Amino acid sequence: MHSERENPKLSFISGIRKGEQLQLQGNVCIIGRDPSADVPLESPFVSRHHAEIRSEGVYWTIMDLFSKNGVFRNKARIEPGEAVPLHNNDEIQIGSVCVIKFLDPEDTLLESDLQMRTPGIWLDEINRGVYVHHQRLDPPLSQQQFDLLAVLFHHQREVATNEMIADALWPGAAGGVEKAAIDNAFSRLRSRLAELDPTHEYFETVRGVGRRFVQRED
């Protein structure tokens, strides 16, 4: 169980507090300018409550607490309010103030165990691999197909709107994205997933709004 594990560590590799290392205490860690934060960062470019690292049972996540200058995981900015999984050696950037390495040596074993206990889809985001019904999809998904699946996978408790999907697949597209292009992207992704699991429909269409990810339960 997670409570028997040693909590991960944060290693400051650049910027404020460079060279320091600390171990996470408890299940929630707040990073921010507020002196009461678990990880205080004294900078006007850091929000009072900037980011949250949280234990989710067998893995850890990071969330941007609607900060002004953003939170980045491995140089990619994360959406405010969205809990994003953390993996061993991930780099967390707090605005332009500092870069922190997330160190969780047990992560690899936990990822493998969780993947084998997940009956439907599991994403190996470090290696951009996809497991469907305990089997690795080979050849791997294209970059666009993986990005599409990731959007749905990380919003599986809610509807991913057509606008969110378009922004993920065609960022900055001039004039918007036609619905037919989104439908075609889903059609190709469905075909790939059906190679390993033809009996389950992983995407539910919410007419006029978007799609919802439907994980397999058995």
mmCIF file of C-alpha atoms in Angstrom:
data_model
loop_
_atom_site.group_PDB
_atom_site.id
_atom_site.type_symbol
_atom_site.label_atom_id
_atom_site.label_comp_id
_atom_site.label_asym_id
_atom_site.label_seq_id
_atom_site.Cartn_x
_atom_site.Cartn_y
_atom_site.Cartn_z
ATOM 1 C CA MET A 1 0.000 0.000 0.000
ATOM 2 C CA HIS A 2 1.081 3.582 -0.628
ATOM 3 C CA SER A 3 1.264 4.435 3.083
ATOM 4 C CA GLU A 4 4.112 1.924 3.447
ATOM 5 C CA ARG A 5 6.195 3.646 0.809
ATOM 6 C CA GLU A 6 8.780 6.341 1.302
ATOM 7 C CA ASN A 7 7.458 9.610 -0.079
ATOM 8 C CA PRO A 8 9.165 11.068 -3.157
ATOM 9 C CA LYS A 9 11.708 13.882 -2.970
ATOM 10 C CA LEU A 10 11.946 17.249 -4.695
ATOM 11 C CA SER A 11 15.363 18.293 -5.957
ATOM 12 C CA PHE A 12 15.854 21.948 -6.954
ATOM 13 C CA ILE A 13 18.052 21.910 -10.051
ATOM 14 C CA SER A 14 17.898 25.568 -11.131
ATOM 15 C CA GLY A 15 16.648 28.949 -9.948
ATOM 16 C CA ILE A 16 15.440 29.654 -6.416
ATOM 17 C CA ARG A 17 16.682 27.139 -3.815
ATOM 18 C CA LYS A 18 19.017 25.467 -6.344
ATOM 19 C CA GLY A 19 20.889 22.580 -4.781
ATOM 20 C CA GLU A 20 18.301 21.935 -2.077
ATOM 21 C CA GLN A 21 16.450 18.648 -1.734
ATOM 22 C CA LEU A 22 13.441 17.892 0.426
ATOM 23 C CA GLN A 23 11.173 14.942 1.012
ATOM 24 C CA LEU A 24 7.426 15.321 0.607
ATOM 25 C CA GLN A 25 5.545 15.112 3.894
ATOM 26 C CA GLY A 26 1.985 13.821 4.037
ATOM 27 C CA ASN A 27 -0.304 13.432 1.042
ATOM 28 C CA VAL A 28 -0.562 17.062 -0.111
ATOM 29 C CA CYS A 29 2.209 19.578 -0.775
ATOM 30 C CA ILE A 30 1.488 23.230 -1.619
ATOM 31 C CA ILE A 31 4.123 25.244 -3.478
ATOM 32 C CA GLY A 32 3.771 29.010 -3.353
ATOM 33 C CA ARG A 33 4.833 32.451 -2.176
ATOM 34 C CA ASP A 34 2.789 32.241 1.015
ATOM 35 C CA PRO A 35 5.101 31.611 4.009
ATOM 36 C CA SER A 36 2.684 28.905 5.197
ATOM 37 C CA ALA A 37 3.180 26.883 1.971
ATOM 38 C CA ASP A 38 4.822 23.483 2.333
ATOM 39 C CA VAL A 39 7.416 24.616 -0.217
ATOM 40 C CA PRO A 40 7.698 28.421 0.107
ATOM 41 C CA LEU A 41 9.257 30.316 -2.806
ATOM 42 C CA GLU A 42 9.979 33.975 -2.146
ATOM 43 C CA SER A 43 9.408 35.634 -5.500
ATOM 44 C CA PRO A 44 6.879 38.135 -6.876
ATOM 45 C CA PHE A 45 6.549 35.842 -9.888
ATOM 46 C CA VAL A 46 5.161 33.022 -7.742
ATOM 47 C CA SER A 47 1.487 33.034 -6.724
ATOM 48 C CA ARG A 48 0.603 32.684 -3.037
ATOM 49 C CA HIS A 49 -0.695 29.178 -3.725
ATOM 50 C CA HIS A 50 0.951 28.320 -7.038
ATOM 51 C CA ALA A 51 0.902 24.525 -7.374
ATOM 52 C CA GLU A 52 -0.180 21.413 -5.532
ATOM 53 C CA ILE A 53 1.476 17.998 -5.477
ATOM 54 C CA ARG A 54 -0.896 15.318 -4.212
ATOM 55 C CA SER A 55 -0.861 11.589 -3.542
ATOM 56 C CA GLU A 56 -3.603 9.760 -5.424
ATOM 57 C CA GLY A 57 -3.178 6.391 -3.749
ATOM 58 C CA VAL A 58 -0.571 4.645 -5.864
ATOM 59 C CA TYR A 59 0.719 7.644 -7.804
ATOM 60 C CA TRP A 60 1.311 11.388 -7.468
ATOM 61 C CA THR A 61 -0.070 14.316 -9.433
ATOM 62 C CA ILE A 62 0.711 17.999 -9.856
ATOM 63 C CA MET A 63 -1.881 20.738 -10.364
ATOM 64 C CA ASP A 64 -1.576 24.396 -11.321
ATOM 65 C CA LEU A 65 -3.679 26.262 -8.732
ATOM 66 C CA PHE A 66 -4.651 28.906 -11.298
ATOM 67 C CA SER A 67 -1.317 30.671 -10.932
ATOM 68 C CA LYS A 68 -0.433 33.785 -12.894
ATOM 69 C CA ASN A 69 2.807 32.491 -14.426
ATOM 70 C CA GLY A 70 1.999 28.826 -14.872
ATOM 71 C CA VAL A 71 3.313 25.381 -14.018
ATOM 72 C CA PHE A 72 5.231 23.259 -16.512
ATOM 73 C CA ARG A 73 5.877 19.526 -16.496
ATOM 74 C CA ASN A 74 8.782 18.500 -18.705
ATOM 75 C CA LYS A 75 8.624 21.941 -20.412
ATOM 76 C CA ALA A 76 4.933 21.586 -21.329
ATOM 77 C CA ARG A 77 2.542 23.962 -19.580
ATOM 78 C CA ILE A 78 -0.264 22.167 -17.756
ATOM 79 C CA GLU A 79 -3.854 23.331 -17.706
ATOM 80 C CA PRO A 80 -4.859 25.129 -14.475
ATOM 81 C CA GLY A 81 -6.990 22.939 -12.245
ATOM 82 C CA GLU A 82 -6.012 19.717 -14.033
ATOM 83 C CA ALA A 83 -4.270 16.989 -12.014
ATOM 84 C CA VAL A 84 -1.385 15.681 -14.142
ATOM 85 C CA PRO A 85 0.459 12.454 -13.223
ATOM 86 C CA LEU A 86 4.054 12.735 -12.061
ATOM 87 C CA HIS A 87 6.721 10.160 -12.850
ATOM 88 C CA ASN A 88 10.219 9.593 -11.556
ATOM 89 C CA ASN A 89 12.654 12.235 -12.939
ATOM 90 C CA ASP A 90 9.893 14.529 -14.219
ATOM 91 C CA GLU A 91 10.898 18.194 -14.178
ATOM 92 C CA ILE A 92 8.494 20.711 -12.635
ATOM 93 C CA GLN A 93 8.954 24.365 -13.567
ATOM 94 C CA ILE A 94 7.302 27.015 -11.412
ATOM 95 C CA GLY A 95 6.810 30.015 -13.702
ATOM 96 C CA SER A 96 10.277 31.285 -14.604
ATOM 97 C CA VAL A 97 11.497 30.995 -11.019
ATOM 98 C CA CYS A 98 12.823 27.472 -10.564
ATOM 99 C CA VAL A 99 12.967 23.937 -11.915
ATOM 100 C CA ILE A 100 12.400 21.020 -9.556
ATOM 101 C CA LYS A 101 13.071 17.354 -10.298
ATOM 102 C CA PHE A 102 10.521 14.880 -8.931
ATOM 103 C CA LEU A 103 12.335 11.839 -7.564
ATOM 104 C CA ASP A 104 10.315 8.692 -6.899
ATOM 105 C CA PRO A 105 12.467 5.574 -7.429
ATOM 106 C CA GLU A 106 9.504 3.275 -6.711
ATOM 107 C CA ASP A 107 7.487 4.860 -9.515
ATOM 108 C CA THR A 108 8.537 2.352 -12.181
ATOM 109 C CA LEU A 109 7.358 -0.614 -10.105
ATOM 110 C CA LEU A 110 4.072 1.111 -9.277
ATOM 111 C CA GLU A 111 3.419 2.053 -12.893
ATOM 112 C CA SER A 112 3.952 -1.532 -13.995
ATOM 113 C CA ASP A 113 1.695 -2.901 -11.269
ATOM 114 C CA LEU A 114 -1.065 -0.368 -11.946
ATOM 115 C CA GLN A 115 -0.889 -0.960 -15.682
ATOM 116 C CA MET A 116 -1.339 -4.708 -15.188
ATOM 117 C CA ARG A 117 -4.350 -4.104 -12.906
ATOM 118 C CA THR A 118 -6.057 -1.730 -15.350
ATOM 119 C CA PRO A 119 -8.415 -3.784 -17.568
ATOM 120 C CA GLY A 120 -8.787 -1.133 -20.269
ATOM 121 C CA ILE A 121 -6.368 1.542 -21.456
ATOM 122 C CA TRP A 122 -3.207 2.582 -19.672
ATOM 123 C CA LEU A 123 -0.858 5.332 -20.908
ATOM 124 C CA ASP A 124 2.908 5.153 -20.451
ATOM 125 C CA GLU A 125 3.407 8.884 -20.889
ATOM 126 C CA ILE A 126 7.167 8.835 -20.398
ATOM 127 C CA ASN A 127 7.677 6.535 -23.399
ATOM 128 C CA ARG A 128 4.445 7.549 -25.180
ATOM 129 C CA GLY A 129 3.267 3.953 -25.089
ATOM 130 C CA VAL A 130 -0.333 2.724 -24.935
ATOM 131 C CA TYR A 131 -1.507 -0.506 -23.307
ATOM 132 C CA VAL A 132 -4.913 -1.849 -24.287
ATOM 133 C CA HIS A 133 -6.324 -4.763 -22.309
ATOM 134 C CA HIS A 134 -2.831 -5.466 -20.887
ATOM 135 C CA GLN A 135 -1.162 -5.486 -24.315
ATOM 136 C CA ARG A 136 1.146 -2.795 -25.690
ATOM 137 C CA LEU A 137 -0.118 -1.274 -28.933
ATOM 138 C CA ASP A 138 2.422 -1.900 -31.674
ATOM 139 C CA PRO A 139 3.191 -0.053 -33.867
ATOM 140 C CA PRO A 140 2.688 2.887 -31.503
ATOM 141 C CA LEU A 141 0.118 5.598 -32.073
ATOM 142 C CA SER A 142 1.072 8.617 -34.125
ATOM 143 C CA GLN A 143 1.856 11.816 -32.229
ATOM 144 C CA GLN A 144 -1.597 13.219 -33.012
ATOM 145 C CA GLN A 145 -3.387 10.009 -32.027
ATOM 146 C CA PHE A 146 -1.513 9.852 -28.720
ATOM 147 C CA ASP A 147 -2.305 13.504 -27.966
ATOM 148 C CA LEU A 148 -5.980 12.890 -28.720
ATOM 149 C CA LEU A 149 -6.123 9.846 -26.448
ATOM 150 C CA ALA A 150 -4.277 11.723 -23.687
ATOM 151 C CA VAL A 151 -6.827 14.568 -23.726
ATOM 152 C CA LEU A 152 -9.689 12.105 -23.239
ATOM 153 C CA PHE A 153 -7.783 9.931 -20.753
ATOM 154 C CA HIS A 154 -7.034 12.864 -18.449
ATOM 155 C CA HIS A 155 -10.610 14.122 -18.583
ATOM 156 C CA GLN A 156 -12.352 10.785 -18.176
ATOM 157 C CA ARG A 157 -14.608 12.102 -15.405
ATOM 158 C CA GLU A 158 -15.854 14.903 -17.628
ATOM 159 C CA VAL A 159 -16.567 15.763 -21.243
ATOM 160 C CA ALA A 160 -13.623 16.914 -23.352
ATOM 161 C CA THR A 161 -15.134 19.650 -25.477
ATOM 162 C CA ASN A 162 -14.540 19.929 -29.201
ATOM 163 C CA GLU A 163 -12.614 23.150 -28.498
ATOM 164 C CA MET A 164 -10.270 21.362 -26.071
ATOM 165 C CA ILE A 165 -9.711 18.589 -28.591
ATOM 166 C CA ALA A 166 -9.040 21.029 -31.433
ATOM 167 C CA ASP A 167 -6.566 23.010 -29.316
ATOM 168 C CA ALA A 168 -4.666 19.833 -28.424
ATOM 169 C CA LEU A 169 -4.451 18.518 -31.989
ATOM 170 C CA TRP A 170 -4.176 21.722 -33.998
ATOM 171 C CA PRO A 171 -2.860 24.429 -31.636
ATOM 172 C CA GLY A 172 -3.221 27.892 -33.064
ATOM 173 C CA ALA A 173 -5.193 26.728 -36.087
ATOM 174 C CA ALA A 174 -6.343 29.773 -38.028
ATOM 175 C CA GLY A 175 -10.079 29.917 -38.677
ATOM 176 C CA GLY A 176 -10.926 27.099 -36.294
ATOM 177 C CA VAL A 177 -11.164 23.359 -36.910
ATOM 178 C CA GLU A 178 -14.002 21.660 -38.761
ATOM 179 C CA LYS A 179 -15.982 18.991 -36.936
ATOM 180 C CA ALA A 180 -15.222 16.548 -39.774
ATOM 181 C CA ALA A 181 -11.511 16.767 -38.974
ATOM 182 C CA ILE A 182 -12.169 15.858 -35.331
ATOM 183 C CA ASP A 183 -14.476 13.005 -36.378
ATOM 184 C CA ASN A 184 -11.798 11.630 -38.711
ATOM 185 C CA ALA A 185 -9.185 11.776 -35.954
ATOM 186 C CA PHE A 186 -11.462 9.781 -33.644
ATOM 187 C CA SER A 187 -12.221 7.265 -36.375
ATOM 188 C CA ARG A 188 -8.531 6.543 -36.916
ATOM 189 C CA LEU A 189 -7.884 6.273 -33.174
ATOM 190 C CA ARG A 190 -10.841 3.914 -32.695
ATOM 191 C CA SER A 191 -9.468 1.656 -35.428
ATOM 192 C CA ARG A 192 -6.097 1.424 -33.713
ATOM 193 C CA LEU A 193 -7.562 0.634 -30.274
ATOM 194 C CA ALA A 194 -9.874 -1.983 -31.817
ATOM 195 C CA GLU A 195 -6.800 -3.915 -32.941
ATOM 196 C CA LEU A 196 -6.392 -5.084 -29.334
ATOM 197 C CA ASP A 197 -9.876 -4.590 -27.888
ATOM 198 C CA PRO A 198 -12.621 -4.715 -30.533
ATOM 199 C CA THR A 199 -15.453 -5.320 -28.051
ATOM 200 C CA HIS A 200 -15.324 -2.071 -26.060
ATOM 201 C CA GLU A 201 -16.136 1.488 -27.161
ATOM 202 C CA TYR A 202 -13.782 3.837 -25.311
ATOM 203 C CA PHE A 203 -15.333 7.097 -26.516
ATOM 204 C CA GLU A 204 -18.843 8.350 -25.866
ATOM 205 C CA THR A 205 -20.140 11.208 -28.011
ATOM 206 C CA VAL A 206 -21.990 13.979 -26.191
ATOM 207 C CA ARG A 207 -23.870 15.579 -29.042
ATOM 208 C CA GLY A 208 -22.973 19.194 -29.656
ATOM 209 C CA VAL A 209 -20.392 19.245 -26.840
ATOM 210 C CA GLY A 210 -17.564 16.756 -27.280
ATOM 211 C CA ARG A 211 -16.433 13.289 -26.202
ATOM 212 C CA ARG A 212 -16.079 11.410 -22.934
ATOM 213 C CA PHE A 213 -13.572 8.638 -22.228
ATOM 214 C CA VAL A 214 -15.178 5.389 -21.027
ATOM 215 C CA GLN A 215 -12.676 3.113 -19.276
ATOM 216 C CA ARG A 216 -13.199 -0.637 -19.418
ATOM 217 C CA GLU A 217 -14.254 -2.033 -16.040
ATOM 218 C CA ASP A 218 -13.514 -5.757 -16.499
#
